[in-house]
Short mmCIF file of C-alpha atoms in Angstrom, two decimals:
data_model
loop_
_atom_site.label_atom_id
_atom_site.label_comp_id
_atom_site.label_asym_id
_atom_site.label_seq_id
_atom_site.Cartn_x
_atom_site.Cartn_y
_atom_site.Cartn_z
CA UNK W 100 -8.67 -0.12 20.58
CA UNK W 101 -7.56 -3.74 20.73
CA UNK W 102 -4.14 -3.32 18.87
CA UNK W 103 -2.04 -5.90 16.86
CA UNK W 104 1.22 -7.66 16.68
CA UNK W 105 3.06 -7.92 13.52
CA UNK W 106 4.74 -11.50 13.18
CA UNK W 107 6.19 -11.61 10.02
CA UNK W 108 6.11 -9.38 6.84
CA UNK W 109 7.14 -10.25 2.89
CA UNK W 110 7.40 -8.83 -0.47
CA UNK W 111 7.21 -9.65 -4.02
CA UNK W 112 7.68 -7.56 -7.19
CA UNK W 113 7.99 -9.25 -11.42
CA UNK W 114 11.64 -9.08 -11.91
CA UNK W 115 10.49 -7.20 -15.36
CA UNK W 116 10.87 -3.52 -15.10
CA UNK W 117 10.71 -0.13 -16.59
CA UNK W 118 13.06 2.07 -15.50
CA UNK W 119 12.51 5.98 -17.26
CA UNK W 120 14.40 5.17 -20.37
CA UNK W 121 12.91 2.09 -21.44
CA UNK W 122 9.52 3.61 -20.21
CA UNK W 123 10.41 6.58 -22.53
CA UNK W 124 10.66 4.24 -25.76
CA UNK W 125 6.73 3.76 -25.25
CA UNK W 126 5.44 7.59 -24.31
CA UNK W 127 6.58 10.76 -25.28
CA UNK W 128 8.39 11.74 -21.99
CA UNK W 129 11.48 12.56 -20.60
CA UNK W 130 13.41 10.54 -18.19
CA UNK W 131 14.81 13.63 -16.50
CA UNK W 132 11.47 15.16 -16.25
CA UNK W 133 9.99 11.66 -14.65
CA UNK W 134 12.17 11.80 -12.11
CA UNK W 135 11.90 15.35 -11.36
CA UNK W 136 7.91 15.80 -11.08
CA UNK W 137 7.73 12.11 -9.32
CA UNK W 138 10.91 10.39 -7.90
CA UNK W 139 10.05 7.34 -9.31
CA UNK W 140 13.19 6.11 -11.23
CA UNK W 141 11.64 2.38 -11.75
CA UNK W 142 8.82 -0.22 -11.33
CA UNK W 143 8.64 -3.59 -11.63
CA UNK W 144 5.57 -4.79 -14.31
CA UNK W 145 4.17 -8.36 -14.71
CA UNK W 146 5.12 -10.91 -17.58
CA UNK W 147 3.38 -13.77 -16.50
CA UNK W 148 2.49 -12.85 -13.27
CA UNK W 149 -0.86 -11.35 -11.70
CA UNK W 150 -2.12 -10.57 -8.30
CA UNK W 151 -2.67 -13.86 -7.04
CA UNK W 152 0.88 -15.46 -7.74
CA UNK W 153 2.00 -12.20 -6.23
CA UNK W 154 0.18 -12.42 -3.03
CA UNK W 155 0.85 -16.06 -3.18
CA UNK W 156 4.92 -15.16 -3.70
CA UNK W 157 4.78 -13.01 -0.72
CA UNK W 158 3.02 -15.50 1.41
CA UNK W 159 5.14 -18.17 0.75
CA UNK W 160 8.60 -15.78 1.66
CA UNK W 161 6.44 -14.68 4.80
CA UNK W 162 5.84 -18.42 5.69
CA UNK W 163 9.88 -19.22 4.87
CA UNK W 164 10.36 -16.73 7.65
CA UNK W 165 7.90 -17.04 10.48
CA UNK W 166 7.79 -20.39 12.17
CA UNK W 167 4.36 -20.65 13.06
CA UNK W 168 1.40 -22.99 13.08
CA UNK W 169 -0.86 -22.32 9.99
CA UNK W 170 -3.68 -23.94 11.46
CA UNK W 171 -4.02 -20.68 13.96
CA UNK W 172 -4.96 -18.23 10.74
CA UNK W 173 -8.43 -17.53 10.88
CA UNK W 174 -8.36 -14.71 8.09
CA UNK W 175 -6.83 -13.71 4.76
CA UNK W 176 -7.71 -10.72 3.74
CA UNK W 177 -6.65 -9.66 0.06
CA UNK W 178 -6.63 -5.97 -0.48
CA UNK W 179 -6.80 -5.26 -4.17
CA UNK W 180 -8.26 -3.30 -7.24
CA UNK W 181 -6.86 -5.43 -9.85
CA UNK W 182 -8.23 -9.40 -9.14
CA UNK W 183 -7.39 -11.67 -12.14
CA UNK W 184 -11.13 -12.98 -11.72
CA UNK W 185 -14.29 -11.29 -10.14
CA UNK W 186 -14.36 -14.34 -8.14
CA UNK W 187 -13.28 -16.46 -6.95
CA UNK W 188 -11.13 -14.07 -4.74
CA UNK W 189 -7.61 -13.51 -4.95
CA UNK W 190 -7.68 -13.97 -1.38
CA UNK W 191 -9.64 -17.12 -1.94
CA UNK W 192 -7.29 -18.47 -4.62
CA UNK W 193 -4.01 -17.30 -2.40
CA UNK W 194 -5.35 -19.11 0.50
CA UNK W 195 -5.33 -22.17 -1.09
CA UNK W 196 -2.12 -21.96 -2.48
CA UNK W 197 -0.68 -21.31 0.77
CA UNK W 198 -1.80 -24.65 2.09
CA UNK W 199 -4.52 -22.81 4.46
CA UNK W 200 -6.92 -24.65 6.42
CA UNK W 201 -10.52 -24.10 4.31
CA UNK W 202 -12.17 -23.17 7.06
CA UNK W 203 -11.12 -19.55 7.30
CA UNK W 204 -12.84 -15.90 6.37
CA UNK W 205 -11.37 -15.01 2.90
CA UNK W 206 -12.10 -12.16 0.66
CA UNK W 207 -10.43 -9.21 -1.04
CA UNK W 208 -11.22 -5.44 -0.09
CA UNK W 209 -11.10 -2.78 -2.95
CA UNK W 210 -10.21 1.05 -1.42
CA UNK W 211 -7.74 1.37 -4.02
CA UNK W 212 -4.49 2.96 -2.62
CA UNK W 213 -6.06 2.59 1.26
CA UNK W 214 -6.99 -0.11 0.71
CA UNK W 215 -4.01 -2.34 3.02
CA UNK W 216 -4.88 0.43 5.64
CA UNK W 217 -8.88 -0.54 5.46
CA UNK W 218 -7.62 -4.13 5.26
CA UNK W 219 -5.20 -4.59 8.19
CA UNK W 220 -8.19 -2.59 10.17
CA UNK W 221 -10.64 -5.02 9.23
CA UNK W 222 -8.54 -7.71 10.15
CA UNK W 223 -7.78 -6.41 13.47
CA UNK W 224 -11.34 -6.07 14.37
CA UNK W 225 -12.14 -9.52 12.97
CA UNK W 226 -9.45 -11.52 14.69
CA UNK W 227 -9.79 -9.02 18.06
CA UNK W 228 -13.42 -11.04 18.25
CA UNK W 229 -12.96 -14.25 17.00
CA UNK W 230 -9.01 -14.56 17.88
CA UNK W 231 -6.37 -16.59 15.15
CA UNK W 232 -3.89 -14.78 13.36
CA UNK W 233 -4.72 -12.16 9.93
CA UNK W 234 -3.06 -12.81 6.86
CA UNK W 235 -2.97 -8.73 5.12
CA UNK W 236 -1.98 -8.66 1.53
CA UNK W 237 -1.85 -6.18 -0.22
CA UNK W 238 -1.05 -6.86 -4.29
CA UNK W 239 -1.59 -5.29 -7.55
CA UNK W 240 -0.90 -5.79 -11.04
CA UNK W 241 -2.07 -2.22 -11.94
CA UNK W 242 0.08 -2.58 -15.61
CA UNK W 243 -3.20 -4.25 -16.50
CA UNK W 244 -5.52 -1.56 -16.37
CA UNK W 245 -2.50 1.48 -17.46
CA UNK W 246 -2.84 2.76 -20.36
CA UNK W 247 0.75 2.87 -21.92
CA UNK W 248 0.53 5.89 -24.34
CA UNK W 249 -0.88 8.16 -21.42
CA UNK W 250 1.95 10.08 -19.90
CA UNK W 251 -0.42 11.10 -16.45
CA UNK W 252 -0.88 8.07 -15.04
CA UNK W 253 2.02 5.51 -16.89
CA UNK W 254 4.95 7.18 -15.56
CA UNK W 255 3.62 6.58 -11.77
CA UNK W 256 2.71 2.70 -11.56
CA UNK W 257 3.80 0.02 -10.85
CA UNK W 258 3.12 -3.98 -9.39
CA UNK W 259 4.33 -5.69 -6.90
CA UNK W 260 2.59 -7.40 -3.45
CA UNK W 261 3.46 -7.12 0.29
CA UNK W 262 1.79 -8.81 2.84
CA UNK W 263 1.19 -9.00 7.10
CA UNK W 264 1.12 -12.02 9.78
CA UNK W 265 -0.86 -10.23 12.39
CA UNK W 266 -2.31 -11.40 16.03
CA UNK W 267 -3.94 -9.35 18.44
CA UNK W 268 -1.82 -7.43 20.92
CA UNK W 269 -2.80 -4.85 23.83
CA UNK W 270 0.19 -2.38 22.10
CA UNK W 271 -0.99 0.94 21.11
CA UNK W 272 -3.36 1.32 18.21
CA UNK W 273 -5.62 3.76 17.06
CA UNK W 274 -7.04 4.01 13.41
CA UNK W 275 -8.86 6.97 11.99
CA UNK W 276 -10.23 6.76 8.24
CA UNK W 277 -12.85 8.02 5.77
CA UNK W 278 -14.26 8.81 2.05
CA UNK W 279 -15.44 11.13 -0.35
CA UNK W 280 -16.89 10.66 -3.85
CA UNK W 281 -14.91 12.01 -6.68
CA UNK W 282 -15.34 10.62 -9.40
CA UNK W 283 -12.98 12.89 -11.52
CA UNK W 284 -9.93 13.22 -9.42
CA UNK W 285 -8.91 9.22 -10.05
CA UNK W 286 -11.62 6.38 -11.26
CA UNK W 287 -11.79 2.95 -13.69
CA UNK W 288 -14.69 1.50 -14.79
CA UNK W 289 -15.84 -2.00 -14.03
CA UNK W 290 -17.25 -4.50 -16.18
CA UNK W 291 -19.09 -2.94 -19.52
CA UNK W 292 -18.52 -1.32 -22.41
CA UNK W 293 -15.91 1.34 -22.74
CA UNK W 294 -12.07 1.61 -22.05
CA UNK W 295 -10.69 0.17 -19.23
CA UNK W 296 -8.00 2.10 -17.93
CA UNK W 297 -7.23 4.60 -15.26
CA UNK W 298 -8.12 8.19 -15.48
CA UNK W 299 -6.46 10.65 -13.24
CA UNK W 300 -6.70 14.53 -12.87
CA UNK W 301 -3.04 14.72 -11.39
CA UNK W 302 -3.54 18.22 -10.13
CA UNK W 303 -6.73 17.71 -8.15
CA UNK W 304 -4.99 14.33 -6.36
CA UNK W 305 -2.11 15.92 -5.57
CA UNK W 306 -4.01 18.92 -3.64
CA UNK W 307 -6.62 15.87 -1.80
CA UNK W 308 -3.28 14.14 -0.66
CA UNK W 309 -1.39 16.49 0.78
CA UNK W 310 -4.38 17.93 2.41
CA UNK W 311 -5.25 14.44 4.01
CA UNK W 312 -1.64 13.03 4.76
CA UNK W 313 -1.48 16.04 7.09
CA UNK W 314 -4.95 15.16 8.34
CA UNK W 315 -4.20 11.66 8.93
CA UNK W 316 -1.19 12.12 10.62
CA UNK W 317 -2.19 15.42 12.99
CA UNK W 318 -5.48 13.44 13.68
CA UNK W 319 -3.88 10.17 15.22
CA UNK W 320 -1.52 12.36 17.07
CA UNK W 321 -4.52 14.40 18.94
CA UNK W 322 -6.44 11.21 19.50
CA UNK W 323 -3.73 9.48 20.85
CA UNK W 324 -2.04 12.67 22.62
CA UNK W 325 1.64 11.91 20.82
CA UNK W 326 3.46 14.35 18.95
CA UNK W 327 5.45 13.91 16.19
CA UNK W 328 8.64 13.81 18.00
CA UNK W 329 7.36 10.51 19.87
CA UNK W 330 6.66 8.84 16.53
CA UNK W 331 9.70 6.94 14.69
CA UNK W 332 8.46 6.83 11.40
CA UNK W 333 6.10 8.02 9.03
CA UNK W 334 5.04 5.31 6.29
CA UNK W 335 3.13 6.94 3.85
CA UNK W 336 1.31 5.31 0.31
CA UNK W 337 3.91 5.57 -1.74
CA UNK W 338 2.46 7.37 -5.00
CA UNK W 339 4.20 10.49 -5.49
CA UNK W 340 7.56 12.19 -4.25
CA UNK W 341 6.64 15.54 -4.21
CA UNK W 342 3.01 14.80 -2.37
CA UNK W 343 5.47 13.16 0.72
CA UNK W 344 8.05 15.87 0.29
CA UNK W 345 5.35 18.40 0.65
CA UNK W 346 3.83 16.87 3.76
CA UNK W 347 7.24 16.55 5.44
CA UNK W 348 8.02 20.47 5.02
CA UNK W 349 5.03 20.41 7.52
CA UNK W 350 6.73 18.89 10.33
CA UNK W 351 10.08 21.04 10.62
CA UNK W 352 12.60 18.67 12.01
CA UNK W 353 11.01 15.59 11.58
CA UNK W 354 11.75 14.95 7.99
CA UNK W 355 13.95 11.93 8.24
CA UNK W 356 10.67 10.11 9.45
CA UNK W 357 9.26 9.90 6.49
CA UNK W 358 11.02 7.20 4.71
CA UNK W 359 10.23 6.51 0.65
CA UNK W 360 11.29 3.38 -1.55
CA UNK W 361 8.79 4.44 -4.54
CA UNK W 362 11.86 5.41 -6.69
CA UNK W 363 12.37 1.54 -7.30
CA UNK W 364 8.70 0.52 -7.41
CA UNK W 365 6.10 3.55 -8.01
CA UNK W 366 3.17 3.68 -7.01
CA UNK W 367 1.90 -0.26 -6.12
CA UNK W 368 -1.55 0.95 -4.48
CA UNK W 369 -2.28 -1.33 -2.28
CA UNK W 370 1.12 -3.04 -2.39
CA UNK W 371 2.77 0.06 -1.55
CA UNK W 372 2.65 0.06 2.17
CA UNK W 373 3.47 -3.48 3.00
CA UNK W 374 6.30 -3.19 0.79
CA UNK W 375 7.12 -0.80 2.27
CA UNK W 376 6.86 -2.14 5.82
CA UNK W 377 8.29 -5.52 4.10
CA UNK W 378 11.81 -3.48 3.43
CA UNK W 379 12.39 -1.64 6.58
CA UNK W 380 11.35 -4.50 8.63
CA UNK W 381 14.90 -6.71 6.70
CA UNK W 382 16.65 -3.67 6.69
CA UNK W 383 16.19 -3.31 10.49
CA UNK W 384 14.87 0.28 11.32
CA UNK W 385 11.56 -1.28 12.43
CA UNK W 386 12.11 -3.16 15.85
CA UNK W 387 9.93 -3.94 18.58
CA UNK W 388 8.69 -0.98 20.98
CA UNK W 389 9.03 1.59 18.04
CA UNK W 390 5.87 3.89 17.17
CA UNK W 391 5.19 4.35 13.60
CA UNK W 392 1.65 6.17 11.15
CA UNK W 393 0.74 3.89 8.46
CA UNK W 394 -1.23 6.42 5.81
CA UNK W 395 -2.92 5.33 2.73
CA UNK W 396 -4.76 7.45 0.55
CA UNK W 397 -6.28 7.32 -2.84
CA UNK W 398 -9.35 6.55 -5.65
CA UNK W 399 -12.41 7.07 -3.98
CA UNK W 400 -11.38 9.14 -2.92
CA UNK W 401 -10.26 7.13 0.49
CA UNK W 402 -7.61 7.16 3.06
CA UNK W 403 -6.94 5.25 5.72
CA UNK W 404 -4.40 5.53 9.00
CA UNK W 405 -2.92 3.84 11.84
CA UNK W 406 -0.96 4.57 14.49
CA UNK W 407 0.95 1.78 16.14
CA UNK W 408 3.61 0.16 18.55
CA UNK W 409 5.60 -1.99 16.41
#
């Protein structure tokens, strides 16, 4: 496959937040136990903020950073579940702000939790034809659709944005991904009559994610004909502690690859692996040559993986 280059990356999360405590004041939980069953200490949740002026924040520190002609993007790519609009697009709407060119391919891609990992694919392939530079954002303002008196699915998430200057590279790439319907392990309901939030059977998603993390990551390894030991890090969607914790028992002696930050921001679904990416790239433990698996997985159910020369 034609891989990619990543130019710049960025972040943005609502400086509002819930850590356990003050999350504890709205549902009957404990912060101890929060911690305990998830990691998650925190996450950041929108005042006035939604998932365009998130993407839009995020694009705008990516720009700050990366000294490069905007006129080259050809494609913004928005991957999202939680638009503020139907359409237009956030991606649309974030363009625009980010004084792009209008004559560009925008639109946002909904895989839920994959849904970066289906976006930065369908980038690739887009810009691998028709050449420019990809805009990938992934951004989320999932406090929207939570329903804040339900302790199995409140306690995990969170918003926030990330997002990807990509060009098209011959580094290594390879990108596996797939689907199944299952409607009762993780769903919302569009537009109609009915509640609005999300529904989760926590048991059954944390049994599909473990099972595909492993999956993900022992498929791109055979297809590629790397083993773990040649890979520098693995970025998983950040949604649970315990599903990465049990993946990582998997692959003795390779545990320190698999590096977390969802204590401080939950699960961000989309968001989550850029923002990821967007941290260890200004911490500096991603740097050029390095070989890293990018795994999403979620609602769909989905999931989505890459792996890649930095």
């Amino acid at each position: 496959m034609k891989g990619i280059k990543i130019i710049a990356t960025a972040s943005a999360a609502p400086a509002n937040s819930y850590d356990n405590e003050k999350l504890c004041t709205m549902v009957d939980s404990d912060p101890e136990w929060i911690e305990t069953r998830t990691g998650i200490r925190n996450r950041h949740i929108c005042t006035n903020e939604n998932a365009v002026s998130l993407a839009v924040e995020a694009g705008e520190k990516l720009f700050a950073k990366a000294d490069i002609d905007k006129s080259r993007i050809s494609a913004v790519i928005a991957a999202t579940s939680t638009p503020e609009f139907v359409f237009p697009s956030v991606a649309c709407m974030a363009a625009k702000e980010l004084g792009l060119r209008r004559e560009i391919l925008a639109f946002d891609l909904s895989a839920a939790c994959s849904g970066f990992m289906y976006a930065l694919e369908t980038a690739r392939c887009y810009i691998a034809q028709n050449g420019g530079m990809a805009l990938v954002i992934g951004t989320e303002k999932l406090s929207g659709i939570i329903d804040y008196t339900d302790r199995s699915t409140c306690i995990l998430f969170g918003d926030g944005a990330g997002a990807a200057l990509i060009e098209s590279s011959d580094k290594l790439y390879h990108h596996v991904s797939g689907c199944e319907a299952d409607i009762r392990a993780l769903s919302l309901k569009g537009p109609g009559d009915g509640d609005r939030f999300v529904h989760m059977d926590g048991h059954r998603v944390f049994r599909f994610a473990v099972s595909i993390l492993k999956e993900v990551v022992d498929k791109l390894l055979s297809d590629t004909g790397l083993t773990i030991s040649e890979v520098n890090y693995v970025i998983c969607h950040q949604a649970n502690a315990r599903i990465i914790d049990a993946v990582k028992k998997k692959y003795p002696g390779q545990e320190h690859k698999f590096y977390m930050n969802l204590e401080e921001y939950g699960n961000t679904s989309a968001a989550s692996i850029p923002l990821l990416l967007s941290e260890m790239f200004e911490k500096g433990l991603l740097r050029d040559g390095m070989k890293v698996i990018c795994a999403g997985f979620g609602a769909g159910l989905t999931w989505g993986g890459t792996l890649m020369e930095i």
